[in-house]
């Protein structure tokens, strides 16, 4: 078990190093950072001075190691456009994205698993069939369209919810939260639904398929033959087995919620890192883009690691396999 | 049999299809005395498992009991509401399935599964249930039960797992255990032990057993009575001794010929030529007539019902009085 965890941690580190290399190459090879920093009126001496300052005259590997050193200390460089440290800009924007992604993920998992179980147990029910049919729409409509539809219905026509922005926020230390004001709570509803709908549908359909599979297994038949109650069978025996394969996909989906936040943030003008990234692309603000890329990959890698470790918590067969493989 | 534990009366099991219902089990009748072991044999598809599932109240839809009745100790159980049927399962009738590797939930320890079963049916505390569970594992021959009870299913061998399954089936002291091919999936070397454990533990508890198997040899050694099934019907039913010494139904005669003896090589087994008809293709008259070397005219027209023949019943025109009286058979 321990050996497996250590190996997974090393794998994760390796992935991050590779992503770091890509991010670093963006710095180095997409446009000339000196051009970006100095503007039009520059002398050859200015250029040389800046090159020396930035360490651009060092050999490539040394530059990369320095870059990694900076990144691990949270130093992502200075935004070309805003002239401020990228780390500060991202720290400002991160709470908005994390709150949005968190609410979306919660919606996706709670409703995805809940409806998946419901539609599996009531396989032939009218309500279950209706949910399954509607869910096809959730899978097939693109995110931005869902966002625009929701804005049209609930913001434009009904006027119940705001169509853009985060509402009022409250500052808790460096974290700005929208959860503590009414306008903040109202503002997060539409973007959270837009962002989480696809993942919710996906999780629901997966849970349903897995659950139907599990309900056909011999150990469920045997559980019935032992006279266990329907509740114990569905939620004690079937659901736990359903979750084993569902966890991976769910983990990946949560990762992609954060990544897809770009679209939702653009549609709703949500002041998060996704919107920051879109704006950075427009201005070729390489340090911001690179930092965003690194952050997203750290998220993905972390989620993957957690998913793998969750397996161990749920499935006793894995601990045995992995420890026997580990020796 | 004055007070049977179980009575199956005119049981018919159907699968509805687009082309009308398929009758998989056709008008089956038998009684089971308390403590009795009834063997059920027959080729694959004869309807053995369906009959067992119907008694448990666990037919998989779309299969359904189309008609007939199932009585347990003078109480009709096939038409009870779901919750009442559930209360019988595991408590009064329980089941052992074929494959112990897949019968146990891989994510729960043996202790959790045993204690859950015990506490579903009996009002006992967690620690009392655990004590019982260890006792049960001891009874079915799990060594070091107290230590092994907290292991997961995958930590046991196939034979050991089937012992655990038997312990689970016996957890609430049922009156009837239905064992559906309990050794088919096991290594030959442990098959006899598992049958012994099943037989011994059930007889200690006074539980009756319906033992479904393909293996006439197992029945010869284990059962009191045997029901031979063919194409959804009972061909012959009676005391094992009588039927083994003197099989009357031509199909039973064929089956007896297929019991391997030490002197015979595997490949020299006498097989009945041909195969059982599919459900949608059951011939008119006796379902066995295309394969029967003693079939005569009437066999291709009318279906024989069970006829009393001393201690047993046989469904074959050869033993019909009017046929015998007419001396139609050469
Ligand atoms: N869902 C179903 N739809 C249609 N026919 C079915 C279905 N399930 C079972 N049957 C049919 O019912 C018949 C009896 O099946 P059953 O499982 O009782 O046979 P069995 O005697 O237990 O055979 P085996 O020795 O292979 O276990 C078979 O012909 C089978 O094809
Ligand atoms: S009824 Fe006829 S066909 Fe059927 S078993 Fe008897 S002799 Fe053979
Ligand atoms: Mg069967």
XYZ file of C-alpha atoms and ligand atoms in Angstrom:
697
model
C 0.000 0.000 0.000
C 2.664 2.500 1.087
C 4.861 1.505 -1.818
C 1.979 2.115 -4.158
C 1.251 5.543 -2.710
C 4.890 6.562 -2.994
C 4.998 5.380 -6.580
C 1.856 7.327 -7.430
C 3.272 10.462 -5.814
C 6.429 10.158 -7.924
C 4.364 9.641 -11.062
C 2.400 12.770 -10.236
C 5.585 14.764 -9.717
C 6.898 13.585 -13.060
C 3.726 14.708 -14.813
C 3.998 18.105 -13.156
C 7.624 18.446 -14.267
C 6.573 17.785 -17.834
C 3.793 20.343 -17.641
C 6.307 22.757 -16.155
C 8.500 22.175 -19.178
C 5.651 23.033 -21.540
C 4.785 26.142 -19.557
C 8.411 27.171 -19.495
C 8.770 26.636 -23.228
C 5.844 28.982 -23.740
C 7.795 31.671 -21.899
C 10.915 31.015 -23.744
C 9.723 30.433 -27.269
C 6.314 32.073 -27.755
C 7.168 35.658 -28.588
C 10.194 37.350 -27.042
C 9.718 38.206 -23.385
C 12.136 41.116 -23.773
C 10.007 42.609 -26.508
C 6.972 42.190 -24.349
C 8.544 43.870 -21.367
C 10.338 46.783 -23.001
C 7.991 48.063 -25.663
C 9.099 49.951 -28.769
C 11.649 52.508 -27.464
C 14.451 50.335 -26.220
C 18.177 50.384 -26.657
C 20.454 47.436 -27.223
C 21.808 48.089 -23.699
C 18.311 47.881 -22.225
C 17.794 44.581 -23.970
C 21.068 43.179 -22.688
C 20.346 44.353 -19.158
C 16.873 42.752 -19.140
C 18.182 39.541 -20.706
C 20.780 39.308 -17.949
C 18.190 40.133 -15.270
C 15.785 37.486 -16.532
C 18.586 34.951 -16.828
C 17.893 34.527 -20.517
C 21.599 34.213 -21.222
C 21.912 31.053 -19.101
C 21.843 27.633 -20.799
C 18.372 26.138 -21.257
C 18.470 23.502 -18.474
C 19.633 26.056 -15.922
C 16.864 28.408 -16.963
C 14.381 25.571 -16.518
C 15.634 24.704 -13.036
C 15.475 28.370 -12.040
C 11.967 28.561 -13.431
C 10.917 25.523 -11.396
C 12.489 27.044 -8.305
C 10.503 30.213 -8.805
C 7.287 28.367 -9.463
C 7.562 26.243 -6.334
C 8.037 29.442 -4.337
C 4.825 30.736 -5.898
C 6.649 33.140 -8.146
C 5.081 32.974 -11.603
C 6.620 36.132 -12.906
C 5.039 39.449 -13.735
C 1.998 39.901 -15.956
C 2.993 41.655 -19.196
C -0.310 43.453 -19.303
C -0.910 44.447 -15.689
C 2.712 44.714 -14.603
C 1.862 42.983 -11.312
C 3.016 39.580 -10.013
C 0.944 36.813 -11.622
C 0.666 35.038 -8.261
C -1.166 38.053 -6.802
C -3.526 38.334 -9.742
C -4.380 34.632 -9.586
C -4.842 34.676 -5.823
C -7.363 37.455 -6.318
C -9.261 35.546 -8.947
C -9.008 31.982 -7.610
C -11.768 32.185 -4.958
C -14.355 33.076 -7.589
C -13.450 30.081 -9.736
C -13.089 27.679 -6.813
C -16.439 28.670 -5.348
C -18.126 28.285 -8.717
C -16.430 24.955 -9.432
C -17.133 23.719 -5.905
C -20.855 24.433 -6.113
C -21.030 22.915 -9.606
C -19.177 19.789 -8.538
C -21.428 19.410 -5.529
C -24.516 19.757 -7.705
C -23.111 17.327 -10.256
C -22.187 14.655 -7.708
C -25.245 14.914 -5.471
C -27.801 15.037 -8.271
C -25.783 12.800 -10.580
C -25.501 9.976 -8.054
C -28.981 10.528 -6.641
C -30.748 10.518 -9.992
C -28.532 7.694 -11.269
C -29.565 5.482 -8.365
C -33.187 6.527 -8.711
C -33.376 5.783 -12.417
C -31.646 2.437 -11.902
C -33.976 1.287 -9.128
C -37.117 2.545 -10.886
C -35.860 1.267 -14.175
C -39.215 1.139 -15.926
C -40.945 3.970 -14.105
C -42.395 6.908 -16.014
C -40.446 9.479 -14.008
C -37.189 7.591 -14.476
C -37.734 7.345 -18.207
C -38.544 11.039 -18.378
C -35.328 11.881 -16.521
C -33.303 9.654 -18.835
C -34.759 11.299 -21.930
C -34.218 14.805 -20.606
C -30.677 13.934 -19.635
C -29.879 13.393 -23.294
C -30.432 17.105 -23.782
C -27.996 17.849 -20.962
C -25.328 15.757 -22.655
C -25.848 17.065 -26.151
C -26.302 20.812 -25.685
C -23.047 22.799 -25.607
C -22.283 24.604 -22.358
C -22.471 28.121 -23.733
C -25.896 27.446 -25.210
C -27.213 26.188 -21.888
C -25.787 29.292 -20.247
C -27.421 31.601 -22.744
C -30.737 29.744 -22.460
C -30.681 30.018 -18.675
C -29.819 33.714 -18.882
C -32.657 34.256 -21.314
C -35.231 32.482 -19.152
C -34.238 33.407 -15.617
C -32.506 36.757 -16.081
C -34.112 38.337 -19.115
C -37.653 36.956 -19.141
C -38.342 36.236 -15.477
C -35.818 38.649 -14.030
C -35.249 36.422 -10.986
C -31.497 36.050 -11.172
C -28.634 38.231 -12.369
C -27.157 37.455 -15.762
C -23.532 38.322 -15.067
C -20.946 38.952 -12.372
C -20.512 37.608 -8.892
C -22.739 39.911 -6.888
C -21.411 41.423 -3.686
C -18.514 39.631 -2.083
C -17.187 39.609 1.458
C -13.472 39.556 2.169
C -12.297 36.807 4.561
C -8.568 37.391 4.811
C -7.294 37.036 1.248
C -10.338 34.985 0.230
C -13.300 36.826 -1.263
C -16.521 34.875 -0.870
C -19.894 35.339 -2.511
C -21.598 32.898 -0.149
C -22.344 35.468 2.516
C -24.457 37.926 0.596
C -27.845 37.448 -0.999
C -26.712 38.871 -4.312
C -23.650 36.623 -4.232
C -25.753 33.526 -3.653
C -28.204 34.518 -6.372
C -25.387 35.218 -8.781
C -23.803 31.788 -8.458
C -26.959 29.774 -9.246
C -27.074 30.091 -13.034
C -23.336 29.731 -13.692
C -23.122 26.756 -11.319
C -25.974 24.975 -13.088
C -24.492 25.773 -16.489
C -21.081 24.506 -15.481
C -22.264 21.378 -13.650
C -25.110 20.210 -15.880
C -23.034 18.231 -18.330
C -21.055 16.529 -15.589
C -24.210 15.811 -13.635
C -25.824 14.109 -16.609
C -22.700 12.143 -17.307
C -22.378 10.974 -13.706
C -26.066 10.131 -13.607
C -25.937 8.000 -16.733
C -22.804 6.271 -15.568
C -24.176 5.567 -12.086
C -27.352 4.203 -13.635
C -25.499 1.917 -16.026
C -23.118 0.644 -13.332
C -25.911 0.192 -10.835
C -28.008 -1.843 -13.287
C -24.937 -3.965 -13.905
C -24.354 -4.482 -10.189
C -28.019 -5.272 -9.544
C -27.648 -8.222 -11.915
C -24.713 -9.747 -10.067
C -24.863 -12.938 -8.057
C -24.056 -11.267 -4.764
C -27.108 -9.045 -5.112
C -29.226 -12.125 -5.882
C -27.721 -13.819 -2.852
C -28.388 -10.716 -0.729
C -32.034 -10.965 -1.825
C -32.046 -14.683 -1.030
C -30.814 -13.824 2.457
C -33.909 -11.686 2.906
C -32.133 -8.339 3.297
C -34.375 -5.320 2.872
C -34.551 -3.518 -0.460
C -32.929 -0.516 1.170
C -29.985 -2.488 2.495
C -29.549 -4.112 -0.914
C -29.814 -0.942 -2.990
C -27.891 1.452 -0.797
C -25.694 -0.844 1.280
C -24.652 -3.474 -1.233
C -25.345 -2.168 -4.741
C -24.405 1.492 -4.364
C -21.048 0.818 -2.759
C -20.071 -1.510 -5.589
C -21.371 0.985 -8.113
C -19.116 3.680 -6.710
C -15.883 1.802 -7.402
C -15.868 2.474 -11.165
C -17.826 5.706 -10.831
C -15.197 7.382 -8.680
C -12.587 7.662 -11.429
C -14.913 9.266 -13.887
C -16.349 11.542 -11.254
C -12.859 12.654 -10.262
C -11.957 13.438 -13.842
C -15.251 15.248 -14.315
C -14.535 17.477 -11.342
C -11.180 18.261 -12.905
C -12.840 19.195 -16.143
C -15.367 21.347 -14.303
C -12.464 23.565 -13.289
C -11.042 23.509 -16.796
C -14.404 24.164 -18.494
C -15.040 27.059 -16.151
C -13.415 29.160 -18.892
C -16.536 28.984 -21.047
C -19.014 29.526 -18.257
C -16.984 32.381 -16.822
C -16.941 34.027 -20.224
C -20.685 33.639 -20.741
C -21.497 34.987 -17.274
C -18.574 37.434 -17.042
C -17.635 35.617 -13.846
C -14.459 37.215 -12.478
C -12.475 33.992 -12.038
C -9.202 32.614 -13.390
C -10.928 31.273 -16.484
C -11.951 34.735 -17.567
C -8.471 35.927 -16.629
C -7.019 33.285 -18.939
C -9.259 34.270 -21.858
C -8.220 37.883 -21.465
C -4.570 36.836 -21.171
C -4.818 35.011 -24.494
C -6.113 38.130 -26.186
C -3.065 40.070 -24.981
C -0.582 37.200 -25.317
C 0.112 37.630 -21.593
C 2.380 34.590 -21.450
C 3.146 34.528 -17.687
C -0.564 34.484 -16.849
C -1.242 31.781 -19.426
C 1.620 29.629 -18.184
C 0.596 30.000 -14.563
C -2.985 29.075 -15.412
C -1.814 26.009 -17.294
C 0.322 24.913 -14.352
C -2.468 25.437 -11.841
C -4.980 23.447 -13.855
C -2.550 20.580 -14.227
C -1.781 20.577 -10.530
C -5.522 20.297 -9.938
C -5.867 17.392 -12.357
C -2.911 15.558 -10.920
C -4.106 16.077 -7.358
C -7.609 14.889 -8.163
C -6.219 11.818 -9.889
C -4.098 11.030 -6.888
C -7.043 11.408 -4.537
C -9.179 9.177 -6.763
C -6.556 6.462 -6.684
C -6.278 6.649 -2.936
C -10.065 6.559 -2.583
C -10.051 3.224 -4.387
C -8.083 1.784 -1.537
C -10.523 3.106 0.984
C -13.427 1.443 -0.841
C -12.134 -1.742 -2.417
C -10.321 -4.171 -0.123
C -9.188 -6.290 -3.084
C -6.933 -3.505 -4.326
C -4.860 -3.204 -1.177
C -4.072 -6.881 -1.450
C -3.189 -6.651 -5.140
C -1.092 -3.542 -4.824
C 0.854 -4.722 -1.816
C 1.585 -8.045 -3.476
C 2.674 -6.174 -6.585
C 4.654 -3.746 -4.472
C 6.911 -6.401 -2.965
C -46.669 -37.702 3.747
C -49.051 -36.289 6.326
C -47.592 -32.886 7.077
C -45.258 -31.781 4.346
C -42.932 -28.851 4.979
C -43.251 -27.694 1.412
C -45.889 -28.406 -1.206
C -45.558 -27.323 -4.796
C -48.875 -27.660 -6.565
C -49.368 -27.443 -10.327
C -46.607 -24.851 -10.629
C -46.369 -23.234 -14.074
C -43.639 -20.703 -14.886
C -43.897 -18.650 -18.052
C -41.882 -16.088 -19.960
C -44.089 -13.739 -21.921
C -42.755 -13.126 -25.428
C -43.983 -11.369 -28.529
C -45.142 -14.724 -29.877
C -47.064 -15.674 -26.763
C -45.873 -17.132 -23.470
C -43.072 -19.713 -23.290
C -43.771 -22.307 -20.651
C -40.471 -23.121 -18.944
C -41.878 -25.063 -16.000
C -45.051 -26.952 -16.744
C -47.391 -28.116 -13.986
C -44.934 -29.391 -11.431
C -46.116 -31.138 -8.265
C -44.104 -32.363 -5.327
C -44.041 -32.434 -1.539
C -41.100 -32.231 0.791
C -41.137 -33.699 4.313
C -39.416 -31.929 7.221
C -35.740 -32.872 7.319
C -35.904 -34.555 3.939
C -33.293 -34.101 1.217
C -34.783 -33.977 -2.258
C -32.388 -34.217 -5.165
C -33.379 -32.556 -8.432
C -31.598 -33.695 -11.584
C -32.003 -33.048 -15.243
C -30.233 -31.627 -18.236
C -29.397 -27.972 -18.587
C -32.551 -25.970 -19.199
C -34.892 -28.514 -17.615
C -36.280 -25.847 -15.279
C -34.498 -26.824 -12.060
C -33.230 -23.355 -11.162
C -36.493 -21.690 -12.113
C -38.364 -24.004 -9.768
C -35.938 -23.112 -6.952
C -36.248 -19.380 -7.647
C -40.026 -19.609 -7.699
C -40.062 -21.249 -4.274
C -37.807 -18.445 -2.993
C -40.109 -15.848 -4.535
C -37.146 -14.627 -6.562
C -38.050 -15.265 -10.187
C -36.288 -12.724 -12.383
C -38.794 -10.797 -14.472
C -40.112 -11.283 -17.062
C -40.363 -14.855 -15.761
C -43.486 -15.300 -13.639
C -45.580 -17.884 -11.897
C -48.467 -18.243 -14.316
C -50.460 -20.603 -12.135
C -50.102 -23.054 -9.293
C -49.451 -22.711 -5.585
C -46.537 -23.022 -3.174
C -47.286 -23.922 0.426
C -44.913 -23.790 3.358
C -46.104 -25.585 6.514
C -49.745 -25.155 5.608
C -49.377 -21.505 4.606
C -49.588 -20.389 1.012
C -46.514 -18.282 0.269
C -46.456 -17.612 -3.479
C -49.121 -14.911 -3.329
C -47.901 -13.098 -0.217
C -47.046 -9.394 -0.457
C -43.390 -8.597 -1.205
C -42.471 -7.683 2.348
C -43.926 -10.910 3.740
C -42.029 -12.921 1.115
C -38.842 -11.113 2.011
C -39.319 -12.016 5.668
C -39.441 -15.694 4.648
C -36.287 -15.501 2.555
C -33.220 -16.265 4.574
C -35.370 -16.855 7.663
C -37.443 -19.882 6.658
C -36.160 -20.710 3.177
C -32.664 -19.875 2.085
C -30.529 -20.566 -0.910
C -26.984 -21.562 -1.815
C -25.913 -20.577 -5.304
C -23.546 -22.198 -7.728
C -20.586 -19.854 -7.698
C -19.141 -18.916 -4.316
C -16.681 -16.554 -6.016
C -19.514 -14.262 -7.031
C -22.090 -14.940 -4.305
C -20.372 -12.799 -1.683
C -20.166 -9.032 -1.815
C -16.462 -8.304 -2.379
C -16.550 -5.018 -0.468
C -17.736 -6.351 2.882
C -16.034 -8.657 5.347
C -17.484 -12.070 6.112
C -18.392 -10.771 9.569
C -20.320 -7.830 8.150
C -22.303 -10.039 5.780
C -23.073 -12.670 8.421
C -24.022 -10.171 11.110
C -26.217 -8.240 8.692
C -28.074 -11.427 7.772
C -28.486 -12.562 11.357
C -29.714 -9.187 12.535
C -32.136 -8.832 9.632
C -34.014 -11.877 10.886
C -33.287 -12.299 14.570
C -33.548 -9.736 17.324
C -30.042 -10.020 18.722
C -27.361 -7.519 19.634
C -24.350 -6.870 17.428
C -22.041 -8.800 19.752
C -24.489 -11.668 20.107
C -24.771 -11.806 16.298
C -20.995 -11.855 16.012
C -20.791 -14.751 18.444
C -23.364 -16.653 16.428
C -21.494 -15.835 13.226
C -18.258 -17.284 14.595
C -20.175 -20.352 15.737
C -21.631 -20.789 12.263
C -18.224 -20.510 10.600
C -16.935 -23.115 13.058
C -19.833 -25.385 12.183
C -19.194 -25.234 8.462
C -15.520 -25.995 8.987
C -13.688 -22.680 8.607
C -10.472 -23.091 10.592
C -9.636 -20.294 13.064
C -13.082 -18.791 12.542
C -12.605 -16.140 15.179
C -9.609 -14.736 13.379
C -10.814 -15.194 9.829
C -14.256 -13.711 10.298
C -12.949 -10.194 9.655
C -11.380 -11.182 6.343
C -12.813 -10.230 2.990
C -14.209 -12.860 0.587
C -11.207 -12.636 -1.743
C -8.989 -13.857 1.066
C -10.676 -17.280 1.020
C -10.354 -20.157 -1.436
C -13.354 -21.244 -3.504
C -14.213 -24.155 -1.236
C -13.887 -22.003 1.872
C -16.090 -19.356 0.310
C -18.793 -21.904 -0.387
C -18.627 -22.872 3.288
C -19.151 -19.204 4.135
C -22.113 -19.119 1.760
C -23.564 -22.162 3.526
C -23.029 -20.427 6.870
C -24.894 -17.404 5.514
C -27.729 -19.613 4.288
C -28.007 -21.222 7.719
C -27.592 -17.954 9.643
C -31.238 -17.610 10.669
C -31.953 -21.325 11.133
C -34.143 -21.815 8.043
C -36.471 -24.804 7.646
C -35.521 -25.303 4.007
C -32.278 -24.779 2.108
C -32.314 -24.773 -1.685
C -28.848 -25.544 -2.998
C -28.554 -24.872 -6.743
C -25.548 -26.787 -8.042
C -23.515 -25.870 -4.948
C -20.382 -27.662 -6.142
C -20.418 -27.222 -9.906
C -18.037 -24.259 -9.793
C -15.658 -25.872 -7.313
C -12.508 -27.883 -7.680
C -13.317 -31.601 -7.846
C -11.184 -32.252 -4.764
C -13.431 -30.196 -2.477
C -16.821 -31.018 -3.955
C -17.504 -33.982 -1.701
C -16.527 -32.040 1.422
C -18.932 -29.230 0.613
C -21.807 -31.643 0.039
C -20.951 -33.341 3.337
C -20.944 -30.044 5.225
C -24.248 -29.046 3.686
C -25.866 -32.359 4.477
C -24.484 -32.587 8.003
C -25.312 -29.031 9.039
C -28.808 -29.162 7.598
C -29.632 -32.453 9.239
C -28.268 -31.201 12.582
C -30.663 -28.286 12.338
C -33.525 -30.397 10.994
C -33.642 -28.347 7.809
C -34.915 -29.881 4.594
C -32.791 -29.544 1.477
C -33.594 -29.269 -2.195
C -30.336 -30.214 -3.862
C -30.204 -29.270 -7.531
C -27.411 -30.951 -9.454
C -26.393 -32.590 -12.703
C -24.607 -35.277 -10.787
C -26.633 -38.448 -10.210
C -23.722 -39.740 -8.123
C -24.093 -36.920 -5.592
C -27.798 -37.583 -5.330
C -27.251 -41.283 -4.829
C -25.048 -40.552 -1.833
C -26.932 -37.610 -0.368
C -30.631 -37.451 -1.096
C -33.614 -39.340 0.319
C -35.763 -38.770 -2.731
C -35.023 -37.619 -6.242
C -37.015 -35.716 -8.844
C -35.874 -36.173 -12.432
C -36.836 -33.177 -14.546
C -37.094 -33.047 -18.280
C -38.209 -30.104 -20.377
C -39.993 -28.287 -17.562
C -41.748 -31.334 -16.146
C -41.051 -34.044 -13.610
C -40.388 -37.308 -15.438
C -39.980 -39.458 -12.374
C -39.935 -38.806 -8.632
C -39.460 -41.194 -5.741
C -37.048 -42.662 -3.191
C -33.461 -42.549 -4.417
C -32.819 -46.194 -3.624
C -35.766 -47.427 -5.640
C -35.047 -45.248 -8.609
C -31.365 -46.096 -8.721
C -32.044 -49.812 -8.472
C -34.855 -49.752 -10.955
C -35.322 -46.633 -13.046
C -38.671 -46.737 -14.775
C -38.793 -43.660 -17.012
C -36.681 -44.176 -20.137
C -35.024 -40.776 -19.546
C -34.050 -41.783 -16.000
C -32.697 -45.032 -17.366
C -30.509 -42.969 -19.691
C -29.352 -40.734 -16.834
C -28.426 -43.736 -14.711
C -26.316 -44.960 -17.536
C -24.354 -41.740 -17.304
C -23.254 -42.148 -13.680
C -19.502 -42.587 -13.938
C -18.128 -45.576 -12.115
C -14.518 -46.159 -11.251
C -14.206 -48.816 -13.907
C -15.356 -46.536 -16.702
C -13.344 -43.944 -18.541
C -14.847 -40.440 -18.735
C -15.368 -40.643 -22.471
C -17.111 -43.970 -22.294
C -20.043 -42.455 -20.400
C -23.324 -43.527 -21.857
C -24.920 -40.377 -23.196
C -28.517 -40.093 -24.245
C -28.363 -39.233 -27.930
C -29.879 -35.929 -29.008
C -30.652 -32.944 -26.851
C -33.544 -31.478 -24.916
C -35.976 -29.472 -27.070
C -35.955 -25.688 -26.893
C -38.889 -24.072 -25.097
C -40.470 -22.849 -28.314
C -40.063 -26.208 -29.956
C -41.422 -28.781 -27.506
C -42.857 -31.701 -29.489
C -46.440 -32.778 -29.178
C -47.082 -35.669 -26.804
C -44.245 -36.742 -24.510
C -41.454 -34.139 -24.709
C -38.917 -36.967 -24.614
C -40.352 -38.914 -27.556
C -37.806 -37.859 -30.222
C -34.995 -39.276 -28.078
C -36.840 -42.218 -26.559
C -36.011 -45.663 -27.904
C -39.261 -47.056 -26.518
C -41.582 -44.377 -27.889
C -44.744 -45.557 -29.550
C -47.711 -43.949 -31.283
C -49.455 -42.507 -28.235
C -46.222 -40.821 -27.116
C -46.343 -38.554 -30.156
C -49.947 -37.508 -29.543
C -50.668 -37.212 -25.817
C -48.583 -35.876 -22.977
C -48.242 -38.323 -20.053
C -48.979 -37.141 -16.501
C -47.362 -38.547 -13.369
C -48.728 -42.001 -12.591
C -48.369 -43.600 -9.134
C -46.128 -46.636 -9.272
C -45.757 -47.920 -5.719
C -43.379 -45.606 -3.847
C -42.804 -43.381 -6.834
C -44.501 -41.517 -9.658
C -43.587 -41.771 -13.322
C -44.738 -39.707 -16.303
C -44.550 -42.249 -19.111
C -47.191 -44.004 -21.172
C -45.393 -47.322 -20.757
C -46.877 -47.527 -17.262
C -50.370 -46.364 -18.120
C -52.976 -48.989 -17.174
C -55.123 -48.644 -20.251
C -52.086 -48.829 -22.463
C -50.816 -51.851 -20.580
C -54.267 -53.444 -20.750
C -54.448 -52.980 -24.496
C -51.061 -54.592 -24.747
C -49.975 -52.036 -27.259
C -46.344 -52.296 -26.400
C -44.294 -54.831 -28.121
N -35.236 -14.720 -19.075
C -35.594 -15.821 -19.747
N -36.273 -15.725 -20.915
C -36.639 -16.829 -21.604
N -36.356 -18.091 -21.199
C -35.663 -18.248 -20.061
C -35.224 -17.133 -19.272
N -34.568 -17.611 -18.190
C -34.580 -18.947 -18.305
N -35.235 -19.337 -19.420
C -35.461 -20.704 -19.880
O -36.036 -21.468 -18.869
C -35.592 -22.810 -18.977
C -35.242 -23.360 -17.625
O -34.150 -22.646 -17.090
P -33.448 -23.105 -15.726
O -32.441 -22.066 -15.428
O -34.453 -23.394 -14.698
O -32.724 -24.432 -16.168
P -31.845 -25.403 -15.256
O -32.564 -26.702 -15.216
O -31.532 -24.766 -13.973
O -30.565 -25.540 -16.154
P -29.029 -25.547 -15.714
O -28.724 -26.962 -15.399
O -28.331 -25.102 -16.964
O -28.886 -24.623 -14.584
C -34.425 -22.813 -19.943
O -34.852 -23.414 -21.145
C -34.142 -21.378 -20.185
O -33.797 -21.169 -21.527
S -44.043 -41.567 -22.813
Fe -43.274 -42.571 -24.581
S -41.740 -41.207 -25.376
Fe -42.183 -40.566 -23.337
S -40.685 -41.586 -22.134
Fe -42.439 -42.888 -22.088
S -42.105 -44.246 -23.780
Fe -40.665 -42.613 -24.074
Mg -29.744 -23.931 -13.152
